[in-house]
């Protein structure tokens, strides 16, 4: 346990608003704590920093003092079990503190700093779901991030009315510009048209295929989707039947997987099982493909909550990571610590893990699954991952340019 406190000297020219500010920080690296204290001393007057290197001690301290704290800083990973008082001692994780806070009324902002990209979103989600205002920064460059990113958040809170008024500023690198419900509905209609067009290219001389193509073009024009269509999508829609190259046709068939996530976000389709491919006909029917009922969907669309979308984002990221890792390494492992129960609750599904806590593919865990099945599952999840990254606004407005990185 660190539990050392740093009484920072008052600096001339600093805001009086920071007088009496108490900051509780959880981190097992003394160098980080020292750098945070140094940076705070430069811009905050009379700040008191109380630092802990384990979750149980921080929780015990906060139990009697939570109302007196103006900012809580949380790391996640706190090292392995250690010896303390001649006994084994588990330092826990930052998630333990986040869960404890989530069971209590919000008292102050929480600033999360961790390199654990799988655990951090769950901490944020747990806190925000309970009404806590939360920001997150990602450490980088040894201690550079403290002076360049972390202190900006702390300083904004202390001197910008944040700590005194219990508000929080978001990490600038975490700012998002998500599409609104109307934009999501239009994009879903465009992808429905693309999927339909790709499936009608196999028999260009068939009168039914020709009729379907003509109806599809009229439907797109009636809905006024031209402004949402990307150039390649527009070219595909109006290309003569039978002229699509195989690569483009196959690519469009996988678009149905991303479309499923958009339809889920609009409340039109259930959350798809991670190890099953989408039935294109059932999905496009849910979006009223070729029907004037699609106009009603466009006129009054509604999106699921930000918490539900974030849970979907993190769940698909974790599943995608596991699929790619297995295809690279071929080894079985437990990933129970990758999947947060809150994500499953918010998207409304059961755990995707098997008895040994590895990803399930059909009736077996991934280590026993057919490699071709795993690869097809990865292709599908990649498109679903792309869709949710676009939905939460992380990578820009052009759907086809959104990466699905792991």
mmCIF file of C-alpha atoms in Angstrom:
data_model
loop_
_atom_site.group_PDB
_atom_site.id
_atom_site.type_symbol
_atom_site.label_atom_id
_atom_site.label_comp_id
_atom_site.label_asym_id
_atom_site.label_seq_id
_atom_site.Cartn_x
_atom_site.Cartn_y
_atom_site.Cartn_z
ATOM 1 C CA UNK A 1 0.000 0.000 0.000
ATOM 2 C CA UNK A 2 1.248 3.432 -0.901
ATOM 3 C CA UNK A 3 -1.389 5.490 0.910
ATOM 4 C CA UNK A 4 1.029 8.380 0.960
ATOM 5 C CA UNK A 5 -0.404 11.829 0.651
ATOM 6 C CA UNK A 6 1.189 14.751 -1.126
ATOM 7 C CA UNK A 7 0.376 18.197 0.199
ATOM 8 C CA UNK A 8 1.099 20.354 -2.781
ATOM 9 C CA UNK A 9 2.395 23.880 -2.162
ATOM 10 C CA UNK A 10 0.288 26.779 -3.320
ATOM 11 C CA UNK A 11 1.527 28.409 -6.487
ATOM 12 C CA UNK A 12 1.101 32.089 -7.169
ATOM 13 C CA UNK A 13 -1.361 32.863 -9.924
ATOM 14 C CA UNK A 14 -3.301 29.610 -9.523
ATOM 15 C CA UNK A 15 -7.058 29.494 -9.141
ATOM 16 C CA UNK A 16 -8.351 29.507 -5.579
ATOM 17 C CA UNK A 17 -10.963 26.958 -6.704
ATOM 18 C CA UNK A 18 -8.447 24.181 -6.166
ATOM 19 C CA UNK A 19 -7.900 24.992 -2.505
ATOM 20 C CA UNK A 20 -8.991 22.009 -0.440
ATOM 21 C CA UNK A 21 -9.223 19.681 -3.424
ATOM 22 C CA UNK A 22 -8.662 16.060 -2.476
ATOM 23 C CA UNK A 23 -7.667 13.549 -5.172
ATOM 24 C CA UNK A 24 -7.578 9.788 -4.540
ATOM 25 C CA UNK A 25 -5.467 7.806 -7.021
ATOM 26 C CA UNK A 26 -5.112 4.058 -7.507
ATOM 27 C CA UNK A 27 -1.867 2.994 -9.205
ATOM 28 C CA UNK A 28 0.843 0.504 -8.307
ATOM 29 C CA UNK A 29 3.676 2.408 -10.015
ATOM 30 C CA UNK A 30 5.286 4.993 -7.702
ATOM 31 C CA UNK A 31 6.825 6.763 -10.704
ATOM 32 C CA UNK A 32 3.380 7.513 -12.067
ATOM 33 C CA UNK A 33 2.164 8.825 -8.729
ATOM 34 C CA UNK A 34 5.219 11.053 -8.410
ATOM 35 C CA UNK A 35 4.742 12.438 -11.919
ATOM 36 C CA UNK A 36 1.057 13.099 -11.292
ATOM 37 C CA UNK A 37 1.915 14.915 -8.061
ATOM 38 C CA UNK A 38 4.620 16.935 -9.841
ATOM 39 C CA UNK A 39 2.231 17.986 -12.606
ATOM 40 C CA UNK A 40 -0.522 18.820 -10.156
ATOM 41 C CA UNK A 41 1.885 20.944 -8.090
ATOM 42 C CA UNK A 42 2.504 23.119 -11.145
ATOM 43 C CA UNK A 43 -1.140 23.991 -11.708
ATOM 44 C CA UNK A 44 -3.142 23.293 -8.564
ATOM 45 C CA UNK A 45 -3.016 25.135 -5.281
ATOM 46 C CA UNK A 46 -3.251 23.207 -2.065
ATOM 47 C CA UNK A 47 -4.228 19.917 -3.716
ATOM 48 C CA UNK A 48 -4.066 16.828 -1.511
ATOM 49 C CA UNK A 49 -3.222 13.572 -3.278
ATOM 50 C CA UNK A 50 -3.864 10.251 -1.542
ATOM 51 C CA UNK A 51 -2.435 7.290 -3.453
ATOM 52 C CA UNK A 52 -3.047 3.562 -3.130
ATOM 53 C CA UNK A 53 -1.396 0.597 -4.806
ATOM 54 C CA UNK A 54 -4.246 -1.859 -4.200
ATOM 55 C CA UNK A 55 -8.019 -1.890 -4.451
ATOM 56 C CA UNK A 56 -8.982 -3.161 -0.943
ATOM 57 C CA UNK A 57 -7.154 -0.329 0.831
ATOM 58 C CA UNK A 58 -8.639 2.292 -1.472
ATOM 59 C CA UNK A 59 -12.151 0.966 -0.946
ATOM 60 C CA UNK A 60 -11.655 0.902 2.824
ATOM 61 C CA UNK A 61 -10.382 4.484 2.774
ATOM 62 C CA UNK A 62 -13.161 5.740 0.510
ATOM 63 C CA UNK A 63 -15.854 4.091 2.616
ATOM 64 C CA UNK A 64 -15.580 6.873 5.196
ATOM 65 C CA UNK A 65 -14.322 9.696 2.975
ATOM 66 C CA UNK A 66 -16.043 9.426 -0.403
ATOM 67 C CA UNK A 67 -18.012 12.633 0.066
ATOM 68 C CA UNK A 68 -14.808 14.576 0.749
ATOM 69 C CA UNK A 69 -13.076 13.546 -2.496
ATOM 70 C CA UNK A 70 -13.355 15.723 -5.605
ATOM 71 C CA UNK A 71 -11.620 13.413 -8.096
ATOM 72 C CA UNK A 72 -10.815 9.692 -8.214
ATOM 73 C CA UNK A 73 -8.103 8.356 -10.526
ATOM 74 C CA UNK A 74 -8.102 4.641 -11.343
ATOM 75 C CA UNK A 75 -5.597 2.356 -13.014
ATOM 76 C CA UNK A 76 -6.753 -1.211 -13.723
ATOM 77 C CA UNK A 77 -3.838 -3.676 -13.484
ATOM 78 C CA UNK A 78 -2.227 -3.659 -10.039
ATOM 79 C CA UNK A 79 0.201 -6.540 -10.294
ATOM 80 C CA UNK A 80 0.111 -10.134 -9.039
ATOM 81 C CA UNK A 81 -0.737 -11.480 -5.619
ATOM 82 C CA UNK A 82 1.941 -10.390 -3.136
ATOM 83 C CA UNK A 83 3.007 -11.019 0.460
ATOM 84 C CA UNK A 84 1.712 -8.685 3.143
ATOM 85 C CA UNK A 85 1.838 -9.232 6.894
ATOM 86 C CA UNK A 86 3.253 -12.719 6.262
ATOM 87 C CA UNK A 87 0.190 -13.682 4.233
ATOM 88 C CA UNK A 88 -0.840 -13.812 0.606
ATOM 89 C CA UNK A 89 -2.497 -10.549 -0.477
ATOM 90 C CA UNK A 90 -4.474 -9.963 -3.665
ATOM 91 C CA UNK A 91 -4.225 -6.292 -4.722
ATOM 92 C CA UNK A 92 -7.319 -6.605 -6.876
ATOM 93 C CA UNK A 93 -7.900 -4.335 -9.869
ATOM 94 C CA UNK A 94 -9.290 -0.944 -10.668
ATOM 95 C CA UNK A 95 -12.497 -2.662 -11.732
ATOM 96 C CA UNK A 96 -13.020 -3.702 -8.112
ATOM 97 C CA UNK A 97 -13.081 -0.046 -7.103
ATOM 98 C CA UNK A 98 -15.247 0.908 -10.071
ATOM 99 C CA UNK A 99 -17.790 -1.773 -9.121
ATOM 100 C CA UNK A 100 -17.773 -0.586 -5.518
ATOM 101 C CA UNK A 101 -18.375 2.988 -6.627
ATOM 102 C CA UNK A 102 -21.145 1.887 -8.983
ATOM 103 C CA UNK A 103 -23.107 0.586 -5.982
ATOM 104 C CA UNK A 104 -23.099 4.063 -4.445
ATOM 105 C CA UNK A 105 -24.536 7.421 -5.336
ATOM 106 C CA UNK A 106 -22.236 9.422 -7.621
ATOM 107 C CA UNK A 107 -20.054 11.750 -5.569
ATOM 108 C CA UNK A 108 -17.338 13.054 -7.917
ATOM 109 C CA UNK A 109 -15.839 12.491 -11.366
ATOM 110 C CA UNK A 110 -13.622 9.477 -12.048
ATOM 111 C CA UNK A 111 -10.570 9.672 -14.319
ATOM 112 C CA UNK A 112 -9.454 6.251 -15.590
ATOM 113 C CA UNK A 113 -5.896 5.732 -16.801
ATOM 114 C CA UNK A 114 -4.902 2.260 -17.987
ATOM 115 C CA UNK A 115 -3.235 0.531 -20.906
ATOM 116 C CA UNK A 116 -5.612 -2.407 -20.524
ATOM 117 C CA UNK A 117 -7.778 -1.731 -23.562
ATOM 118 C CA UNK A 118 -10.063 -4.665 -22.810
ATOM 119 C CA UNK A 119 -10.749 -3.736 -19.186
ATOM 120 C CA UNK A 120 -11.025 0.058 -19.450
ATOM 121 C CA UNK A 121 -14.316 0.185 -21.380
ATOM 122 C CA UNK A 122 -15.949 -2.078 -18.824
ATOM 123 C CA UNK A 123 -14.882 0.243 -16.022
ATOM 124 C CA UNK A 124 -16.288 3.226 -17.874
ATOM 125 C CA UNK A 125 -19.506 1.386 -18.641
ATOM 126 C CA UNK A 126 -20.005 0.214 -15.054
ATOM 127 C CA UNK A 127 -19.574 3.738 -13.721
ATOM 128 C CA UNK A 128 -21.591 5.549 -16.364
ATOM 129 C CA UNK A 129 -24.424 3.021 -16.098
ATOM 130 C CA UNK A 130 -24.636 3.916 -12.401
ATOM 131 C CA UNK A 131 -24.697 7.662 -13.111
ATOM 132 C CA UNK A 132 -21.046 8.453 -12.454
ATOM 133 C CA UNK A 133 -19.364 10.863 -14.828
ATOM 134 C CA UNK A 134 -16.226 9.364 -16.148
ATOM 135 C CA UNK A 135 -13.290 10.194 -18.436
ATOM 136 C CA UNK A 136 -10.535 7.939 -19.696
ATOM 137 C CA UNK A 137 -6.984 8.489 -20.884
ATOM 138 C CA UNK A 138 -4.635 5.919 -22.390
ATOM 139 C CA UNK A 139 -1.035 5.926 -21.086
ATOM 140 C CA UNK A 140 1.771 6.046 -23.640
ATOM 141 C CA UNK A 141 5.462 6.934 -23.870
ATOM 142 C CA UNK A 142 6.539 5.900 -20.378
ATOM 143 C CA UNK A 143 5.378 8.913 -18.324
ATOM 144 C CA UNK A 144 4.836 11.356 -21.193
ATOM 145 C CA UNK A 145 1.075 10.873 -21.095
ATOM 146 C CA UNK A 146 0.819 12.277 -17.573
ATOM 147 C CA UNK A 147 2.062 15.728 -18.561
ATOM 148 C CA UNK A 148 0.487 15.690 -22.017
ATOM 149 C CA UNK A 149 -2.939 14.134 -21.464
ATOM 150 C CA UNK A 150 -3.735 13.207 -17.863
ATOM 151 C CA UNK A 151 -2.924 16.593 -16.368
ATOM 152 C CA UNK A 152 -5.030 18.338 -19.020
ATOM 153 C CA UNK A 153 -8.039 16.406 -17.784
ATOM 154 C CA UNK A 154 -7.225 16.993 -14.110
ATOM 155 C CA UNK A 155 -6.459 20.673 -14.665
ATOM 156 C CA UNK A 156 -9.650 21.210 -16.627
ATOM 157 C CA UNK A 157 -11.609 19.655 -13.792
ATOM 158 C CA UNK A 158 -9.817 21.604 -11.060
ATOM 159 C CA UNK A 159 -9.627 25.053 -12.656
ATOM 160 C CA UNK A 160 -12.438 24.859 -15.158
ATOM 161 C CA UNK A 161 -15.207 24.427 -12.651
ATOM 162 C CA UNK A 162 -14.980 20.659 -12.862
ATOM 163 C CA UNK A 163 -14.061 19.498 -9.406
ATOM 164 C CA UNK A 164 -15.931 22.232 -7.637
ATOM 165 C CA UNK A 165 -19.105 21.593 -9.639
ATOM 166 C CA UNK A 166 -18.729 17.814 -9.944
ATOM 167 C CA UNK A 167 -18.386 17.819 -13.731
ATOM 168 C CA UNK A 168 -16.033 15.966 -16.007
ATOM 169 C CA UNK A 169 -14.396 16.646 -19.352
ATOM 170 C CA UNK A 170 -13.833 13.889 -21.888
ATOM 171 C CA UNK A 171 -10.410 12.930 -23.139
ATOM 172 C CA UNK A 172 -10.018 14.880 -26.423
ATOM 173 C CA UNK A 173 -8.833 11.706 -28.142
ATOM 174 C CA UNK A 174 -12.021 9.955 -27.015
ATOM 175 C CA UNK A 175 -14.425 12.525 -28.471
ATOM 176 C CA UNK A 176 -16.879 10.997 -30.870
ATOM 177 C CA UNK A 177 -19.220 12.253 -33.538
ATOM 178 C CA UNK A 178 -21.667 9.353 -33.899
ATOM 179 C CA UNK A 179 -24.266 9.357 -36.671
ATOM 180 C CA UNK A 180 -27.791 10.241 -35.600
ATOM 181 C CA UNK A 181 -30.708 7.834 -35.896
ATOM 182 C CA UNK A 182 -31.792 9.229 -39.258
ATOM 183 C CA UNK A 183 -28.323 8.700 -40.716
ATOM 184 C CA UNK A 184 -28.149 5.156 -39.351
ATOM 185 C CA UNK A 185 -31.527 4.332 -40.880
ATOM 186 C CA UNK A 186 -30.474 5.675 -44.281
ATOM 187 C CA UNK A 187 -27.211 3.722 -44.159
ATOM 188 C CA UNK A 188 -29.143 0.575 -43.261
ATOM 189 C CA UNK A 189 -31.419 1.067 -46.267
ATOM 190 C CA UNK A 190 -28.419 1.563 -48.560
ATOM 191 C CA UNK A 191 -26.746 -1.615 -47.310
ATOM 192 C CA UNK A 192 -30.032 -3.485 -47.758
ATOM 193 C CA UNK A 193 -30.062 -2.379 -51.383
ATOM 194 C CA UNK A 194 -26.412 -3.375 -51.864
ATOM 195 C CA UNK A 195 -27.037 -6.851 -50.424
ATOM 196 C CA UNK A 196 -30.116 -7.300 -52.603
ATOM 197 C CA UNK A 197 -28.269 -6.131 -55.723
ATOM 198 C CA UNK A 198 -25.397 -8.566 -55.139
ATOM 199 C CA UNK A 199 -27.799 -11.490 -54.775
ATOM 200 C CA UNK A 200 -29.627 -10.654 -58.016
ATOM 201 C CA UNK A 201 -26.556 -10.709 -60.268
ATOM 202 C CA UNK A 202 -26.291 -14.460 -60.724
ATOM 203 C CA UNK A 203 -28.924 -14.898 -63.457
ATOM 204 C CA UNK A 204 -29.049 -11.650 -65.463
ATOM 205 C CA UNK A 205 -31.353 -13.041 -68.161
ATOM 206 C CA UNK A 206 -34.000 -14.150 -65.705
ATOM 207 C CA UNK A 207 -37.108 -11.928 -66.022
ATOM 208 C CA UNK A 208 -37.645 -12.101 -62.257
ATOM 209 C CA UNK A 209 -34.088 -10.863 -61.643
ATOM 210 C CA UNK A 210 -34.615 -8.010 -64.094
ATOM 211 C CA UNK A 211 -37.900 -7.064 -62.420
ATOM 212 C CA UNK A 212 -36.262 -7.183 -58.986
ATOM 213 C CA UNK A 213 -33.450 -4.903 -60.138
ATOM 214 C CA UNK A 214 -35.901 -2.348 -61.555
ATOM 215 C CA UNK A 215 -37.971 -2.417 -58.366
ATOM 216 C CA UNK A 216 -34.821 -1.993 -56.283
ATOM 217 C CA UNK A 217 -33.723 1.095 -58.201
ATOM 218 C CA UNK A 218 -37.181 2.655 -57.893
ATOM 219 C CA UNK A 219 -37.236 1.891 -54.166
ATOM 220 C CA UNK A 220 -33.873 3.571 -53.572
ATOM 221 C CA UNK A 221 -34.969 6.633 -55.531
ATOM 222 C CA UNK A 222 -38.340 6.787 -53.771
ATOM 223 C CA UNK A 223 -36.595 6.761 -50.376
ATOM 224 C CA UNK A 224 -34.171 9.498 -51.468
ATOM 225 C CA UNK A 225 -31.053 7.509 -50.552
ATOM 226 C CA UNK A 226 -28.725 8.935 -53.195
ATOM 227 C CA UNK A 227 -27.063 11.322 -50.749
ATOM 228 C CA UNK A 228 -26.155 8.441 -48.427
ATOM 229 C CA UNK A 229 -24.772 6.156 -51.112
ATOM 230 C CA UNK A 230 -21.029 5.995 -51.583
ATOM 231 C CA UNK A 231 -19.792 6.164 -55.211
ATOM 232 C CA UNK A 232 -18.971 2.435 -55.332
ATOM 233 C CA UNK A 233 -22.419 1.589 -53.979
ATOM 234 C CA UNK A 234 -24.099 3.793 -56.554
ATOM 235 C CA UNK A 235 -22.065 2.254 -59.358
ATOM 236 C CA UNK A 236 -22.975 -1.200 -58.152
ATOM 237 C CA UNK A 237 -26.690 -0.490 -57.954
ATOM 238 C CA UNK A 238 -26.908 0.865 -61.502
ATOM 239 C CA UNK A 239 -24.413 -1.529 -63.115
ATOM 240 C CA UNK A 240 -26.077 -3.814 -65.680
ATOM 241 C CA UNK A 241 -27.141 -7.190 -64.340
ATOM 242 C CA UNK A 242 -24.394 -9.762 -64.675
ATOM 243 C CA UNK A 243 -21.603 -7.187 -64.855
ATOM 244 C CA UNK A 244 -20.388 -7.292 -61.250
ATOM 245 C CA UNK A 245 -16.989 -8.874 -60.754
ATOM 246 C CA UNK A 246 -16.794 -11.737 -58.302
ATOM 247 C CA UNK A 247 -14.773 -9.804 -55.724
ATOM 248 C CA UNK A 248 -17.324 -7.009 -55.476
ATOM 249 C CA UNK A 249 -20.228 -9.438 -55.372
ATOM 250 C CA UNK A 250 -18.658 -11.480 -52.580
ATOM 251 C CA UNK A 251 -17.747 -8.340 -50.656
ATOM 252 C CA UNK A 252 -21.355 -7.191 -50.816
ATOM 253 C CA UNK A 253 -22.629 -10.495 -49.460
ATOM 254 C CA UNK A 254 -20.583 -9.896 -46.305
ATOM 255 C CA UNK A 255 -22.125 -6.426 -45.934
ATOM 256 C CA UNK A 256 -25.161 -8.194 -44.538
ATOM 257 C CA UNK A 257 -23.205 -8.894 -41.332
ATOM 258 C CA UNK A 258 -22.596 -5.211 -40.661
ATOM 259 C CA UNK A 259 -26.169 -4.441 -41.655
ATOM 260 C CA UNK A 260 -27.355 -6.770 -38.880
ATOM 261 C CA UNK A 261 -25.681 -4.550 -36.284
ATOM 262 C CA UNK A 262 -27.258 -1.407 -37.750
ATOM 263 C CA UNK A 263 -30.674 -3.097 -37.711
ATOM 264 C CA UNK A 264 -30.090 -4.180 -34.092
ATOM 265 C CA UNK A 265 -29.109 -0.623 -33.167
ATOM 266 C CA UNK A 266 -32.388 0.591 -34.705
ATOM 267 C CA UNK A 267 -34.348 -1.971 -32.709
ATOM 268 C CA UNK A 268 -35.404 -3.827 -35.861
ATOM 269 C CA UNK A 269 -33.448 -7.075 -35.456
ATOM 270 C CA UNK A 270 -32.199 -9.216 -32.541
ATOM 271 C CA UNK A 271 -28.529 -9.181 -31.594
ATOM 272 C CA UNK A 272 -26.953 -11.849 -33.828
ATOM 273 C CA UNK A 273 -25.107 -14.872 -32.368
ATOM 274 C CA UNK A 274 -21.379 -14.414 -32.875
ATOM 275 C CA UNK A 275 -20.943 -17.854 -34.452
ATOM 276 C CA UNK A 276 -23.862 -17.782 -36.904
ATOM 277 C CA UNK A 277 -24.113 -16.008 -40.234
ATOM 278 C CA UNK A 278 -27.047 -13.755 -40.981
ATOM 279 C CA UNK A 279 -30.088 -14.773 -43.022
ATOM 280 C CA UNK A 280 -30.133 -11.937 -45.563
ATOM 281 C CA UNK A 281 -33.820 -12.348 -46.398
ATOM 282 C CA UNK A 282 -34.967 -12.242 -42.777
ATOM 283 C CA UNK A 283 -32.764 -9.242 -42.079
ATOM 284 C CA UNK A 284 -33.782 -7.147 -45.094
ATOM 285 C CA UNK A 285 -37.444 -7.970 -44.419
ATOM 286 C CA UNK A 286 -37.019 -6.418 -40.961
ATOM 287 C CA UNK A 287 -36.022 -3.191 -42.725
ATOM 288 C CA UNK A 288 -38.932 -3.304 -45.202
ATOM 289 C CA UNK A 289 -36.770 -3.778 -48.283
ATOM 290 C CA UNK A 290 -38.714 -2.840 -51.462
ATOM 291 C CA UNK A 291 -41.692 -1.751 -49.365
ATOM 292 C CA UNK A 292 -43.059 1.740 -48.776
ATOM 293 C CA UNK A 293 -43.064 0.834 -45.077
ATOM 294 C CA UNK A 294 -39.374 1.731 -45.194
ATOM 295 C CA UNK A 295 -40.455 5.380 -45.419
ATOM 296 C CA UNK A 296 -41.959 5.079 -41.936
ATOM 297 C CA UNK A 297 -38.684 3.686 -40.600
ATOM 298 C CA UNK A 298 -36.799 6.629 -42.115
ATOM 299 C CA UNK A 299 -39.234 9.199 -40.750
ATOM 300 C CA UNK A 300 -39.093 8.184 -37.083
ATOM 301 C CA UNK A 301 -36.052 5.997 -36.364
ATOM 302 C CA UNK A 302 -34.815 5.413 -32.834
ATOM 303 C CA UNK A 303 -31.402 4.213 -31.722
ATOM 304 C CA UNK A 304 -30.508 2.118 -28.727
ATOM 305 C CA UNK A 305 -28.838 3.907 -25.825
ATOM 306 C CA UNK A 306 -25.204 4.961 -25.878
ATOM 307 C CA UNK A 307 -24.497 2.409 -23.137
ATOM 308 C CA UNK A 308 -25.937 -0.399 -25.261
ATOM 309 C CA UNK A 309 -23.920 0.682 -28.296
ATOM 310 C CA UNK A 310 -20.731 0.932 -26.237
ATOM 311 C CA UNK A 311 -21.351 -2.531 -24.800
ATOM 312 C CA UNK A 312 -21.779 -3.886 -28.322
ATOM 313 C CA UNK A 313 -18.573 -2.144 -29.385
ATOM 314 C CA UNK A 314 -16.512 -3.685 -26.599
ATOM 315 C CA UNK A 315 -18.053 -7.144 -26.910
ATOM 316 C CA UNK A 316 -17.446 -7.362 -30.655
ATOM 317 C CA UNK A 317 -13.915 -6.035 -30.195
ATOM 318 C CA UNK A 318 -13.159 -8.751 -27.629
ATOM 319 C CA UNK A 319 -14.645 -11.508 -29.799
ATOM 320 C CA UNK A 320 -12.816 -10.225 -32.875
ATOM 321 C CA UNK A 321 -9.528 -10.139 -30.959
ATOM 322 C CA UNK A 322 -9.985 -13.741 -29.846
ATOM 323 C CA UNK A 323 -10.833 -14.986 -33.342
ATOM 324 C CA UNK A 324 -7.781 -13.320 -34.875
ATOM 325 C CA UNK A 325 -5.536 -14.464 -32.043
ATOM 326 C CA UNK A 326 -6.648 -18.063 -32.488
ATOM 327 C CA UNK A 327 -6.168 -17.944 -36.261
ATOM 328 C CA UNK A 328 -2.611 -16.706 -35.640
ATOM 329 C CA UNK A 329 -1.611 -18.975 -32.767
ATOM 330 C CA UNK A 330 -4.060 -21.887 -32.727
ATOM 331 C CA UNK A 331 -3.991 -22.214 -28.932
ATOM 332 C CA UNK A 332 -6.881 -22.650 -26.518
ATOM 333 C CA UNK A 333 -7.145 -20.318 -23.532
ATOM 334 C CA UNK A 334 -9.574 -18.804 -21.066
ATOM 335 C CA UNK A 335 -10.823 -15.335 -21.984
ATOM 336 C CA UNK A 336 -13.317 -14.899 -19.161
ATOM 337 C CA UNK A 337 -11.517 -11.722 -18.116
ATOM 338 C CA UNK A 338 -12.084 -10.277 -21.604
ATOM 339 C CA UNK A 339 -15.884 -10.359 -21.393
ATOM 340 C CA UNK A 340 -17.719 -8.073 -19.007
ATOM 341 C CA UNK A 341 -21.103 -9.321 -17.710
ATOM 342 C CA UNK A 342 -22.519 -5.816 -18.174
ATOM 343 C CA UNK A 343 -21.864 -6.004 -21.924
ATOM 344 C CA UNK A 344 -23.866 -9.219 -22.189
ATOM 345 C CA UNK A 345 -26.692 -7.799 -20.112
ATOM 346 C CA UNK A 346 -26.915 -4.644 -22.184
ATOM 347 C CA UNK A 347 -26.961 -6.389 -25.555
ATOM 348 C CA UNK A 348 -29.274 -9.078 -24.212
ATOM 349 C CA UNK A 349 -27.359 -12.301 -24.825
ATOM 350 C CA UNK A 350 -25.923 -15.226 -22.901
ATOM 351 C CA UNK A 351 -22.176 -15.688 -22.502
ATOM 352 C CA UNK A 352 -20.384 -16.637 -25.742
ATOM 353 C CA UNK A 353 -17.906 -18.747 -23.748
ATOM 354 C CA UNK A 354 -17.804 -22.490 -23.251
ATOM 355 C CA UNK A 355 -17.110 -24.589 -20.125
ATOM 356 C CA UNK A 356 -13.365 -23.812 -20.236
ATOM 357 C CA UNK A 357 -14.127 -20.099 -20.686
ATOM 358 C CA UNK A 358 -12.869 -19.950 -24.270
ATOM 359 C CA UNK A 359 -14.911 -18.630 -27.180
ATOM 360 C CA UNK A 360 -17.598 -21.041 -28.310
ATOM 361 C CA UNK A 361 -18.032 -21.848 -32.020
ATOM 362 C CA UNK A 362 -21.176 -23.897 -32.484
ATOM 363 C CA UNK A 363 -21.263 -26.728 -29.967
ATOM 364 C CA UNK A 364 -17.537 -26.677 -29.163
ATOM 365 C CA UNK A 365 -14.940 -24.213 -27.968
ATOM 366 C CA UNK A 366 -12.724 -22.603 -30.532
ATOM 367 C CA UNK A 367 -9.802 -24.967 -29.938
ATOM 368 C CA UNK A 368 -11.917 -27.886 -31.201
ATOM 369 C CA UNK A 369 -13.733 -26.011 -33.973
ATOM 370 C CA UNK A 370 -13.160 -26.502 -37.704
ATOM 371 C CA UNK A 371 -10.677 -23.881 -38.899
ATOM 372 C CA UNK A 372 -12.814 -22.931 -41.910
ATOM 373 C CA UNK A 373 -15.731 -22.299 -39.554
ATOM 374 C CA UNK A 374 -13.523 -20.103 -37.359
ATOM 375 C CA UNK A 375 -12.330 -18.170 -40.399
ATOM 376 C CA UNK A 376 -15.871 -17.563 -41.657
ATOM 377 C CA UNK A 377 -16.849 -16.463 -38.166
ATOM 378 C CA UNK A 378 -13.959 -13.965 -38.205
ATOM 379 C CA UNK A 379 -15.089 -12.544 -41.547
ATOM 380 C CA UNK A 380 -18.600 -12.021 -40.206
ATOM 381 C CA UNK A 381 -17.447 -10.495 -36.911
ATOM 382 C CA UNK A 382 -15.071 -8.186 -38.796
ATOM 383 C CA UNK A 383 -18.021 -6.629 -40.643
ATOM 384 C CA UNK A 384 -20.087 -6.390 -37.461
ATOM 385 C CA UNK A 385 -17.112 -4.794 -35.728
ATOM 386 C CA UNK A 386 -16.805 -2.262 -38.560
ATOM 387 C CA UNK A 387 -20.486 -1.406 -38.237
ATOM 388 C CA UNK A 388 -20.375 -0.735 -34.500
ATOM 389 C CA UNK A 389 -17.184 1.333 -34.773
ATOM 390 C CA UNK A 390 -19.025 3.489 -37.327
ATOM 391 C CA UNK A 391 -22.109 3.624 -35.090
ATOM 392 C CA UNK A 392 -20.240 4.991 -32.076
ATOM 393 C CA UNK A 393 -18.457 7.555 -34.248
ATOM 394 C CA UNK A 394 -14.861 6.559 -33.598
ATOM 395 C CA UNK A 395 -13.465 6.569 -37.123
ATOM 396 C CA UNK A 396 -15.271 9.099 -39.299
ATOM 397 C CA UNK A 397 -18.476 9.236 -41.324
ATOM 398 C CA UNK A 398 -17.593 7.164 -44.437
ATOM 399 C CA UNK A 399 -18.807 3.653 -43.688
ATOM 400 C CA UNK A 400 -16.609 1.713 -46.122
ATOM 401 C CA UNK A 401 -13.462 3.449 -44.832
ATOM 402 C CA UNK A 402 -13.981 2.517 -41.190
ATOM 403 C CA UNK A 403 -11.285 0.077 -39.995
ATOM 404 C CA UNK A 404 -12.068 -2.939 -37.837
ATOM 405 C CA UNK A 405 -8.693 -3.118 -36.108
ATOM 406 C CA UNK A 406 -7.852 -5.393 -33.183
#
